[in-house]
Amino acid sequence: MTGAFQKAFDLLFSGDAQLWNIVSVTMRMTLTSSIAALLLGAPLGVLYAATRFPGRKILIVINRTLMGLPPVVCGLLCYMLFSGVGPLRELKLLFTVTGMIIAQVILITPIAAGSMETYLSAIVGEIRESARGLRLSGGKTLLLMLNESKYALVSTYLFGFARAMAEVGAVSMVGGAIAYKTNVMTTAIMMYTNRGDFTLGLALGLLLLLISLIVNVFAHLLQRRRA
Amino acid sequence: MIELSGIKKRYGTRLALDVPELLFLPGERYALIGPNGSGKTTLLRILAGTLKPDEGNVRLSGLERGEIGYMPQKPYAFDLSVVKNVMLSLGGGEDARKAALAALERVGLIQLAKARGSRLSGGETQRMALARLIAKSHKALLLDEPTASADIYASDMAEQALLEYAAETGCTLIFSSHAPSQALRLGTQAVALEGGQICEHGAVQDVLKNPKSECTKFFLSHWKL
Amino acid sequence: MKKRILLTALALMLALSVFGCAKTTVTEEATAEPAETAEPVVMEQTATEVPETTDTPSPEDLLGITILYEQDDAMINNYSLLAVDENAPFVDADGKSVDDVALNTVGAKALIDWMLGDEATELIKNYGYDEYGEYLFYTKEDKPVATAEIPQATDETKTIRLSTTTSVNDSGLMDYLLPVFESEYGYNVEVSSAGTGKAIAAAKMGNADLILVHSKSQEDVFVSDGFAKVLEGYDSERLTFMYNYFVLVGPKDDPAQCAEASDVKDAFKRIADGKYPFVSRGDLSGTHTKEISLWPEELGITTEASSVADYSEWYMYSNAGMGVCLTMANEMDAYILSDKATFLTFRANGGIAG
C-alpha cells in the first residue's frame, strides 16, 4: 500500500493539468451549491421553527422526506428534465456545471433547512417566552433568534459543503463527467477506479479528504468563542 | 388590579388549573406557594399572556398588558453582552445604558456587565433576567421562581433589589416560590395552590403561620419557619 | 485552543501515514517466476514483450493473472460510428414526439469524416504501442473512406457531443485522438461515456450528436428505430472502422489449460468443465454480452443472474466495472474476459496489490 500512497503524493505535487482542472471544477461547484443551498434553506428552517402558518407541519414532514432523497434519483430526474427531449431542454443544462449545481441545490437545501429547524426548535420556546415577557416585537425577536443561530449556521453550512463535495450520484448523471468540463473529484475517482487506475483514484480521494480537513479546521477556529 | 374569573386550563385530560375567582390588588406583593405541578407556572403564564386559558378570562383595570413584566422559569440568556441583554427592552442610547447598568448594580452583577450572556451560570442568568425587568418601570411584575438557581448570597441580593423596586415604583408583585420562608420575606399576600386549585389565600402571615385548610397544612408541614 | 487544533491535525497526518505503512508490501501471490507463461496464438501485428528482469519486481510480476488466450476470431470486437439523425422519432418521457431537438449535425459529420480519414487511421494504429508494447486497436481494411473536406468549427457548430462506452473511454483512445482533431479544426468534443445500453439511450434522448459503440445487435436496433442517418458520401448508417480483441485472462499457472485450447470456445468449455473460478462483468456491457456468447450452449448462461444461479460456486456474477472485476479475478486467481486496454493499464499499475 505504501507504494500506492507514494505514487499518489507524487502525482498530487506534480502539477498535472487534468488533476488541477478536476479540483477547480469541484471547488467551483461545491462552493456555489453549498452557499446557494444555505441561502435558500436556512431562512426556510428559521421559518419552520419560529413561525406558525397553516400547513407548516406538512411542510416539515415533506422537508424531512426530501432530506433522504437519494442523489441518484435526483440526478435521474434532472437528467430527464434537461435532456434533449426533456421539457427544459431549451435551457441547455445537461452536461454543464450549472446543471450539476442545480441538482445539488435540490439535494442540499432541505438538509440545510432541516438542520436549522432542528437546532432552532430546541431553543425557540424559551426565546419566545423571554421575549414575550420583555414585550419585544416580533421583528426584534426574529433578529435575536438569528443571532442565536449563527453558530448553527456555520455547522449547517459545513454539512452542506461536505455533502456537495462528496456527492457523486447526481453529478455524474447530470454532468456526464466530461473531461475538462464537468469532471469532479468524485466522478473522476469512480472513473479511474473502474479503469483499474487505482493510483489516481487514491490521489484524488486523499485530496478530497485534505480539503475537507482544512475547511473543518477553519470552521472550528471560527466557532472557538462558543462556550 | 388584575382579575381572574372562571379560568380553566387542561393539558390533555388533566385539569392543570381551575380558578373560579382571583383578585390581585395594586401595590400588594403576592406569593404563590405550593408543590411542583400545582399550577403556579400555568397561572403565571396565563397572567403574562403567553398561555391562553381554555375557559375564562383575565381582566385588567388601571394598567395595560404592556406595563406587565414577566420573568419565566427559564429565562433565556442571549448571545450578547450582559448589559446588552438587559437593554433589550429599553432601546438604545446612553440613558438606556445607564438604566441597565444601574439595574445590574442592584442585583450584584455589575462586574459581569461586559461578559457574554450565554456564559453565565444559572443563578447569574436569573439575576440578569431580573435586572432586565427592573431597569424599566412596570405596573406589575410576574416572576416564576426568580431565585430558584441562586445561592443564599445571590438570592439575598435579588430579594433586596425586588423589594426596593416595589417600594420605589409601587408596582404589584406576583411571584411563585417553593420556599415558604421567601414568601414571608417578600410577600404581603399568599396564595396556596394544590392540584390546580386554590386551597387558601389571604395575608401572608395568616396563611403561613395559621393555615386553615388541610392542603396548606400538609404543604407547610415540611418546612420549619 | 490553537494547540489542540494543531495536535489533531498532526494526529491525523500520523494516522494516515501509519495506516499506509502498516500494510506491508506485496501479498505473495506471484510465487512463480516472473517471466510470462504460454504466449498464445500470434498474429502479424503482435509484438512479443520482453519483461525486464531487475532486482525490484516489475508491475507485471505483482499480478497473479496474465493473458492466456487472445486474438481468436470469436473475440473480435468491432467499433462503429453512427451519426444521430435530426429527423429521428424523438419522444419525451410521456411518449409525445419532440420536434425541436438540437443536434450538431455539421460537427458530427466533421468528426466522423476525420475519424475515417488517413490521419486518424495512423494514430489509431499506433495507439498504445509506446506505452505497452502492444497494439490496442486495429483499423479495418474495408472501412468506409471519407472524401469530403472537413469544415472548420463555427460558433454554432463548435461543440460536438460524442456518446461512447466506458471501455472506449477507459482505453484512453479518445484522450489521444481528439486533441489532434480539436486543435486542427477548432471543435470541442464533449465525450460522455456509459455502459453500451445507456450510451445508446442517451442518443435517443437527444443528448448526443454521434455515438461510438461496439455492439452490432444494439446498433442495428438503433438504425431500424430510425435514429441513425446515412451521411453524405457513405453507404450505410453503421460505419465500422476499427476493431480489437478481448483477451482471456487467468491465473499464471493456468489450471484449466486454456492456453492450449483449440479456440476460445474450447477454452471456456475447459473452465466450465473444471468449474474453475470465473469473474463475469454481469452488467450487460459489451464485454459481458461477448462473454456469455462464448460459453457452451448447454450451460444456458445468459445475461440474467438467474441463469447462473446454479454455477455460483465458480461463476461470479459481479455487476461491476472492468477494473474492479480484474481486481477480483486477481485476488481469487480466477479467469476473466477483459478488453485488452483495461488489462494493460491494470497490469501497469500492478493492480491494487503493492
mmCIF file of N, CA, C and O in Angstrom, chain B residues 118-195:
data_model
loop_
_atom_site.group_PDB
_atom_site.id
_atom_site.type_symbol
_atom_site.label_atom_id
_atom_site.label_comp_id
_atom_site.label_asym_id
_atom_site.label_seq_id
_atom_site.Cartn_x
_atom_site.Cartn_y
_atom_site.Cartn_z
ATOM 1 N N SER B 118 -24.483 34.348 27.317
ATOM 2 C CA SER B 118 -24.667 32.904 27.212
ATOM 3 C C SER B 118 -23.729 32.115 28.107
ATOM 4 O O SER B 118 -23.836 30.905 28.232
ATOM 5 N N ARG B 119 -22.758 32.817 28.715
ATOM 6 C CA ARG B 119 -21.784 32.100 29.523
ATOM 7 C C ARG B 119 -22.069 32.150 31.021
ATOM 8 O O ARG B 119 -21.293 31.703 31.834
ATOM 9 N N LEU B 120 -23.196 32.754 31.381
ATOM 10 C CA LEU B 120 -23.472 32.905 32.813
ATOM 11 C C LEU B 120 -23.975 31.606 33.421
ATOM 12 O O LEU B 120 -24.539 30.751 32.747
ATOM 13 N N SER B 121 -23.821 31.514 34.741
ATOM 14 C CA SER B 121 -24.367 30.354 35.449
ATOM 15 C C SER B 121 -25.868 30.550 35.611
ATOM 16 O O SER B 121 -26.416 31.605 35.297
ATOM 17 N N GLY B 122 -26.541 29.509 36.113
ATOM 18 C CA GLY B 122 -27.996 29.587 36.265
ATOM 19 C C GLY B 122 -28.426 30.741 37.146
ATOM 20 O O GLY B 122 -29.331 31.505 36.802
ATOM 21 N N GLY B 123 -27.758 30.850 38.299
ATOM 22 C CA GLY B 123 -28.118 31.912 39.229
ATOM 23 C C GLY B 123 -27.864 33.291 38.660
ATOM 24 O O GLY B 123 -28.669 34.217 38.821
ATOM 25 N N GLU B 124 -26.739 33.424 37.947
ATOM 26 C CA GLU B 124 -26.419 34.719 37.360
ATOM 27 C C GLU B 124 -27.431 35.076 36.277
ATOM 28 O O GLU B 124 -27.849 36.225 36.137
ATOM 29 N N THR B 125 -27.858 34.057 35.504
ATOM 30 C CA THR B 125 -28.843 34.306 34.446
ATOM 31 C C THR B 125 -30.146 34.824 35.045
ATOM 32 O O THR B 125 -30.761 35.757 34.523
ATOM 33 N N GLN B 126 -30.543 34.218 36.162
ATOM 34 C CA GLN B 126 -31.795 34.672 36.773
ATOM 35 C C GLN B 126 -31.683 36.104 37.254
ATOM 36 O O GLN B 126 -32.621 36.900 37.097
ATOM 37 N N ARG B 127 -30.537 36.451 37.828
ATOM 38 C CA ARG B 127 -30.389 37.826 38.300
ATOM 39 C C ARG B 127 -30.358 38.790 37.123
ATOM 40 O O ARG B 127 -30.860 39.909 37.188
ATOM 41 N N MET B 128 -29.746 38.342 36.026
ATOM 42 C CA MET B 128 -29.718 39.184 34.838
ATOM 43 C C MET B 128 -31.135 39.398 34.325
ATOM 44 O O MET B 128 -31.519 40.511 33.948
ATOM 45 N N ALA B 129 -31.952 38.320 34.349
ATOM 46 C CA ALA B 129 -33.340 38.448 33.901
ATOM 47 C C ALA B 129 -34.086 39.427 34.793
ATOM 48 O O ALA B 129 -34.933 40.202 34.326
ATOM 49 N N LEU B 130 -33.785 39.400 36.057
ATOM 50 C CA LEU B 130 -34.408 40.330 36.987
ATOM 51 C C LEU B 130 -34.005 41.759 36.651
ATOM 52 O O LEU B 130 -34.834 42.676 36.604
ATOM 53 N N ALA B 131 -32.720 41.933 36.394
ATOM 54 C CA ALA B 131 -32.232 43.269 36.042
ATOM 55 C C ALA B 131 -32.951 43.789 34.794
ATOM 56 O O ALA B 131 -33.267 44.980 34.700
ATOM 57 N N ARG B 132 -33.212 42.864 33.850
ATOM 58 C CA ARG B 132 -33.912 43.254 32.616
ATOM 59 C C ARG B 132 -35.246 43.910 32.945
ATOM 60 O O ARG B 132 -35.685 44.848 32.293
ATOM 61 N N LEU B 133 -35.892 43.359 34.008
ATOM 62 C CA LEU B 133 -37.214 43.883 34.350
ATOM 63 C C LEU B 133 -37.119 45.165 35.158
ATOM 64 O O LEU B 133 -37.860 46.121 34.916
ATOM 65 N N ILE B 134 -36.200 45.212 36.120
ATOM 66 C CA ILE B 134 -36.209 46.396 36.991
ATOM 67 C C ILE B 134 -35.507 47.584 36.371
ATOM 68 O O ILE B 134 -35.541 48.691 36.917
ATOM 69 N N ALA B 135 -34.905 47.398 35.218
ATOM 70 C CA ALA B 135 -34.307 48.548 34.541
ATOM 71 C C ALA B 135 -35.385 49.459 33.975
ATOM 72 O O ALA B 135 -35.121 50.588 33.584
ATOM 73 N N LYS B 136 -36.592 48.962 33.925
ATOM 74 C CA LYS B 136 -37.708 49.707 33.322
ATOM 75 C C LYS B 136 -38.823 49.777 34.359
ATOM 76 O O LYS B 136 -38.896 48.948 35.270
ATOM 77 N N SER B 137 -39.720 50.732 34.225
ATOM 78 C CA SER B 137 -40.784 50.780 35.208
ATOM 79 C C SER B 137 -41.972 49.960 34.734
ATOM 80 O O SER B 137 -42.326 49.963 33.564
ATOM 81 N N HIS B 138 -42.562 49.231 35.665
ATOM 82 C CA HIS B 138 -43.741 48.412 35.362
ATOM 83 C C HIS B 138 -44.822 48.660 36.381
ATOM 84 O O HIS B 138 -44.549 49.100 37.490
ATOM 85 N N LYS B 139 -46.046 48.340 36.015
ATOM 86 C CA LYS B 139 -47.114 48.425 36.994
ATOM 87 C C LYS B 139 -47.272 47.095 37.718
ATOM 88 O O LYS B 139 -47.778 47.040 38.842
ATOM 89 N N ALA B 140 -46.869 46.000 37.063
ATOM 90 C CA ALA B 140 -46.932 44.689 37.725
ATOM 91 C C ALA B 140 -45.783 43.839 37.209
ATOM 92 O O ALA B 140 -45.403 43.951 36.040
ATOM 93 N N LEU B 141 -45.265 42.996 38.100
ATOM 94 C CA LEU B 141 -44.206 42.076 37.700
ATOM 95 C C LEU B 141 -44.630 40.653 38.025
ATOM 96 O O LEU B 141 -45.095 40.378 39.136
ATOM 97 N N LEU B 142 -44.498 39.763 37.050
ATOM 98 C CA LEU B 142 -44.789 38.345 37.260
ATOM 99 C C LEU B 142 -43.465 37.600 37.233
ATOM 100 O O LEU B 142 -42.725 37.697 36.274
ATOM 101 N N LEU B 143 -43.159 36.878 38.318
ATOM 102 C CA LEU B 143 -41.853 36.223 38.399
ATOM 103 C C LEU B 143 -42.041 34.757 38.772
ATOM 104 O O LEU B 143 -42.596 34.444 39.822
ATOM 105 N N ASP B 144 -41.546 33.855 37.905
ATOM 106 C CA ASP B 144 -41.680 32.421 38.154
ATOM 107 C C ASP B 144 -40.405 31.891 38.796
ATOM 108 O O ASP B 144 -39.389 31.729 38.148
ATOM 109 N N GLU B 145 -40.474 31.650 40.085
ATOM 110 C CA GLU B 145 -39.324 31.144 40.838
ATOM 111 C C GLU B 145 -38.050 31.943 40.544
ATOM 112 O O GLU B 145 -37.069 31.407 40.042
ATOM 113 N N PRO B 146 -38.065 33.218 40.880
ATOM 114 C CA PRO B 146 -36.986 34.123 40.468
ATOM 115 C C PRO B 146 -35.619 33.831 41.081
ATOM 116 O O PRO B 146 -34.613 34.317 40.580
ATOM 117 N N THR B 147 -35.565 33.055 42.164
ATOM 118 C CA THR B 147 -34.243 32.809 42.742
ATOM 119 C C THR B 147 -33.970 31.318 42.871
ATOM 120 O O THR B 147 -33.171 30.893 43.703
ATOM 121 N N ALA B 148 -34.629 30.546 42.095
ATOM 122 C CA ALA B 148 -34.506 29.091 42.222
ATOM 123 C C ALA B 148 -33.082 28.602 42.086
ATOM 124 O O ALA B 148 -32.661 27.655 42.721
ATOM 125 N N SER B 149 -32.297 29.223 41.190
ATOM 126 C CA SER B 149 -30.936 28.721 40.944
ATOM 127 C C SER B 149 -29.877 29.470 41.738
ATOM 128 O O SER B 149 -28.693 29.262 41.545
ATOM 129 N N ALA B 150 -30.297 30.367 42.592
ATOM 130 C CA ALA B 150 -29.289 31.219 43.236
ATOM 131 C C ALA B 150 -28.848 30.661 44.579
ATOM 132 O O ALA B 150 -29.592 29.957 45.251
ATOM 133 N N ASP B 151 -27.629 31.025 44.971
ATOM 134 C CA ASP B 151 -27.183 30.665 46.319
ATOM 135 C C ASP B 151 -27.738 31.716 47.299
ATOM 136 O O ASP B 151 -28.360 32.689 46.892
ATOM 137 N N ILE B 152 -27.449 31.521 48.566
ATOM 138 C CA ILE B 152 -28.021 32.405 49.598
ATOM 139 C C ILE B 152 -27.670 33.863 49.338
ATOM 140 O O ILE B 152 -28.521 34.750 49.387
ATOM 141 N N TYR B 153 -26.439 34.114 49.033
ATOM 142 C CA TYR B 153 -25.968 35.490 48.857
ATOM 143 C C TYR B 153 -26.666 36.144 47.682
ATOM 144 O O TYR B 153 -27.198 37.257 47.781
ATOM 145 N N ALA B 154 -26.689 35.427 46.552
ATOM 146 C CA ALA B 154 -27.308 35.983 45.353
ATOM 147 C C ALA B 154 -28.800 36.153 45.570
ATOM 148 O O ALA B 154 -29.404 37.147 45.157
ATOM 149 N N SER B 155 -29.395 35.157 46.193
ATOM 150 C CA SER B 155 -30.822 35.214 46.460
ATOM 151 C C SER B 155 -31.159 36.449 47.284
ATOM 152 O O SER B 155 -32.130 37.165 47.045
ATOM 153 N N ASP B 156 -30.315 36.712 48.279
ATOM 154 C CA ASP B 156 -30.491 37.871 49.136
ATOM 155 C C ASP B 156 -30.477 39.170 48.322
ATOM 156 O O ASP B 156 -31.340 40.037 48.473
ATOM 157 N N MET B 157 -29.464 39.293 47.439
ATOM 158 C CA MET B 157 -29.340 40.500 46.632
ATOM 159 C C MET B 157 -30.571 40.685 45.759
ATOM 160 O O MET B 157 -31.107 41.798 45.640
ATOM 161 N N ALA B 158 -31.041 39.570 45.163
ATOM 162 C CA ALA B 158 -32.193 39.664 44.283
ATOM 163 C C ALA B 158 -33.424 40.119 45.048
ATOM 164 O O ALA B 158 -34.175 40.999 44.614
ATOM 165 N N GLU B 159 -33.599 39.530 46.225
ATOM 166 C CA GLU B 159 -34.783 39.906 47.015
ATOM 167 C C GLU B 159 -34.723 41.364 47.415
ATOM 168 O O GLU B 159 -35.731 42.084 47.365
ATOM 169 N N GLN B 160 -33.543 41.823 47.824
ATOM 170 C CA GLN B 160 -33.375 43.234 48.185
ATOM 171 C C GLN B 160 -33.728 44.138 47.021
ATOM 172 O O GLN B 160 -34.472 45.110 47.168
ATOM 173 N N ALA B 161 -33.217 43.792 45.859
ATOM 174 C CA ALA B 161 -33.472 44.611 44.669
ATOM 175 C C ALA B 161 -34.963 44.668 44.369
ATOM 176 O O ALA B 161 -35.514 45.729 44.050
ATOM 177 N N LEU B 162 -35.623 43.510 44.512
ATOM 178 C CA LEU B 162 -37.067 43.461 44.242
ATOM 179 C C LEU B 162 -37.843 44.327 45.208
ATOM 180 O O LEU B 162 -38.724 45.100 44.824
ATOM 181 N N LEU B 163 -37.500 44.200 46.467
ATOM 182 C CA LEU B 163 -38.225 44.975 47.477
ATOM 183 C C LEU B 163 -38.030 46.467 47.245
ATOM 184 O O LEU B 163 -38.996 47.242 47.308
ATOM 185 N N GLU B 164 -36.802 46.873 46.945
ATOM 186 C CA GLU B 164 -36.550 48.291 46.688
ATOM 187 C C GLU B 164 -37.347 48.763 45.493
ATOM 188 O O GLU B 164 -37.965 49.832 45.508
ATOM 189 N N TYR B 165 -37.328 47.936 44.455
ATOM 190 C CA TYR B 165 -38.047 48.302 43.235
ATOM 191 C C TYR B 165 -39.531 48.462 43.502
ATOM 192 O O TYR B 165 -40.168 49.423 43.067
ATOM 193 N N ALA B 166 -40.089 47.491 44.244
ATOM 194 C CA ALA B 166 -41.526 47.559 44.527
ATOM 195 C C ALA B 166 -41.849 48.794 45.338
ATOM 196 O O ALA B 166 -42.841 49.492 45.095
ATOM 197 N N ALA B 167 -40.969 49.088 46.299
ATOM 198 C CA ALA B 167 -41.207 50.263 47.147
ATOM 199 C C ALA B 167 -41.136 51.545 46.315
ATOM 200 O O ALA B 167 -41.967 52.441 46.448
ATOM 201 N N GLU B 168 -40.149 51.615 45.417
ATOM 202 C CA GLU B 168 -39.975 52.840 44.640
ATOM 203 C C GLU B 168 -41.090 53.046 43.634
ATOM 204 O O GLU B 168 -41.562 54.162 43.422
ATOM 205 N N THR B 169 -41.512 51.985 42.975
ATOM 206 C CA THR B 169 -42.478 52.161 41.888
ATOM 207 C C THR B 169 -43.901 51.846 42.303
ATOM 208 O O THR B 169 -44.837 52.137 41.578
ATOM 209 N N GLY B 170 -44.056 51.225 43.455
ATOM 210 C CA GLY B 170 -45.412 50.864 43.887
ATOM 211 C C GLY B 170 -46.021 49.792 43.001
ATOM 212 O O GLY B 170 -47.244 49.642 42.924
ATOM 213 N N CYS B 171 -45.172 49.012 42.318
ATOM 214 C CA CYS B 171 -45.767 48.046 41.382
ATOM 215 C C CYS B 171 -46.204 46.787 42.125
ATOM 216 O O CYS B 171 -45.702 46.460 43.188
ATOM 217 N N THR B 172 -47.147 46.095 41.540
ATOM 218 C CA THR B 172 -47.651 44.853 42.112
ATOM 219 C C THR B 172 -46.674 43.741 41.789
ATOM 220 O O THR B 172 -46.205 43.631 40.666
ATOM 221 N N LEU B 173 -46.374 42.902 42.796
ATOM 222 C CA LEU B 173 -45.511 41.748 42.535
ATOM 223 C C LEU B 173 -46.345 40.471 42.634
ATOM 224 O O LEU B 173 -47.112 40.305 43.576
ATOM 225 N N ILE B 174 -46.215 39.606 41.671
ATOM 226 C CA ILE B 174 -46.820 38.273 41.779
ATOM 227 C C ILE B 174 -45.707 37.282 41.466
ATOM 228 O O ILE B 174 -45.219 37.207 40.352
ATOM 229 N N PHE B 175 -45.291 36.550 42.491
ATOM 230 C CA PHE B 175 -44.154 35.635 42.266
ATOM 231 C C PHE B 175 -44.480 34.274 42.840
ATOM 232 O O PHE B 175 -45.248 34.154 43.793
ATOM 233 N N SER B 176 -43.874 33.238 42.247
ATOM 234 C CA SER B 176 -44.062 31.896 42.791
ATOM 235 C C SER B 176 -42.782 31.500 43.507
ATOM 236 O O SER B 176 -41.691 31.950 43.171
ATOM 237 N N SER B 177 -42.938 30.663 44.486
ATOM 238 C CA SER B 177 -41.779 30.241 45.244
ATOM 239 C C SER B 177 -42.075 28.887 45.838
ATOM 240 O O SER B 177 -43.217 28.592 46.205
ATOM 241 N N HIS B 178 -41.037 28.050 45.941
ATOM 242 C CA HIS B 178 -41.301 26.795 46.639
ATOM 243 C C HIS B 178 -40.721 26.818 48.043
ATOM 244 O O HIS B 178 -40.656 25.819 48.710
ATOM 245 N N ALA B 179 -40.257 28.029 48.427
ATOM 246 C CA ALA B 179 -39.772 28.166 49.812
ATOM 247 C C ALA B 179 -40.687 29.125 50.564
ATOM 248 O O ALA B 179 -40.690 30.326 50.306
ATOM 249 N N PRO B 180 -41.467 28.614 51.493
ATOM 250 C CA PRO B 180 -42.368 29.483 52.269
ATOM 251 C C PRO B 180 -41.627 30.608 52.975
ATOM 252 O O PRO B 180 -42.182 31.689 53.173
ATOM 253 N N SER B 181 -40.376 30.414 53.349
ATOM 254 C CA SER B 181 -39.628 31.474 54.015
ATOM 255 C C SER B 181 -39.475 32.683 53.099
ATOM 256 O O SER B 181 -39.552 33.838 53.529
ATOM 257 N N GLN B 182 -39.293 32.392 51.779
ATOM 258 C CA GLN B 182 -39.179 33.510 50.842
ATOM 259 C C GLN B 182 -40.518 34.253 50.756
ATOM 260 O O GLN B 182 -40.570 35.468 50.657
ATOM 261 N N ALA B 183 -41.600 33.471 50.806
ATOM 262 C CA ALA B 183 -42.924 34.089 50.756
ATOM 263 C C ALA B 183 -43.079 35.075 51.908
ATOM 264 O O ALA B 183 -43.591 36.186 51.726
ATOM 265 N N LEU B 184 -42.606 34.655 53.067
ATOM 266 C CA LEU B 184 -42.697 35.531 54.237
ATOM 267 C C LEU B 184 -41.865 36.787 54.065
ATOM 268 O O LEU B 184 -42.284 37.878 54.424
ATOM 269 N N ARG B 185 -40.657 36.633 53.532
ATOM 270 C CA ARG B 185 -39.751 37.778 53.386
ATOM 271 C C ARG B 185 -40.265 38.762 52.357
ATOM 272 O O ARG B 185 -40.212 39.964 52.523
ATOM 273 N N LEU B 186 -40.712 38.214 51.208
ATOM 274 C CA LEU B 186 -41.031 39.091 50.077
ATOM 275 C C LEU B 186 -42.495 39.488 49.980
ATOM 276 O O LEU B 186 -42.822 40.539 49.435
ATOM 277 N N GLY B 187 -43.367 38.642 50.430
ATOM 278 C CA GLY B 187 -44.782 38.842 50.100
ATOM 279 C C GLY B 187 -45.579 39.550 51.168
ATOM 280 O O GLY B 187 -45.210 39.596 52.348
ATOM 281 N N THR B 188 -46.730 40.124 50.737
ATOM 282 C CA THR B 188 -47.708 40.643 51.695
ATOM 283 C C THR B 188 -48.927 39.734 51.714
ATOM 284 O O THR B 188 -49.606 39.615 52.716
ATOM 285 N N GLN B 189 -49.182 39.080 50.578
ATOM 286 C CA GLN B 189 -50.311 38.170 50.477
ATOM 287 C C GLN B 189 -49.775 36.816 50.029
ATOM 288 O O GLN B 189 -48.727 36.731 49.394
ATOM 289 N N ALA B 190 -50.529 35.771 50.371
ATOM 290 C CA ALA B 190 -50.098 34.442 49.915
ATOM 291 C C ALA B 190 -51.267 33.731 49.239
ATOM 292 O O ALA B 190 -52.422 33.881 49.647
ATOM 293 N N VAL B 191 -50.989 32.958 48.208
ATOM 294 C CA VAL B 191 -51.988 32.130 47.541
ATOM 295 C C VAL B 191 -51.433 30.721 47.501
ATOM 296 O O VAL B 191 -50.413 30.468 46.879
ATOM 297 N N ALA B 192 -52.106 29.808 48.204
ATOM 298 C CA ALA B 192 -51.609 28.430 48.254
ATOM 299 C C ALA B 192 -52.348 27.604 47.205
ATOM 300 O O ALA B 192 -53.574 27.600 47.156
ATOM 301 N N LEU B 193 -51.595 26.908 46.371
ATOM 302 C CA LEU B 193 -52.180 26.115 45.287
ATOM 303 C C LEU B 193 -51.905 24.642 45.505
ATOM 304 O O LEU B 193 -50.848 24.250 46.032
ATOM 305 N N GLU B 194 -52.856 23.818 45.074
ATOM 306 C CA GLU B 194 -52.632 22.385 45.093
ATOM 307 C C GLU B 194 -53.479 21.760 43.999
ATOM 308 O O GLU B 194 -54.691 22.023 43.931
ATOM 309 N N GLY B 195 -52.860 20.961 43.142
ATOM 310 C CA GLY B 195 -53.598 20.277 42.075
ATOM 311 C C GLY B 195 -54.365 21.214 41.177
ATOM 312 O O GLY B 195 -55.435 20.891 40.667
#
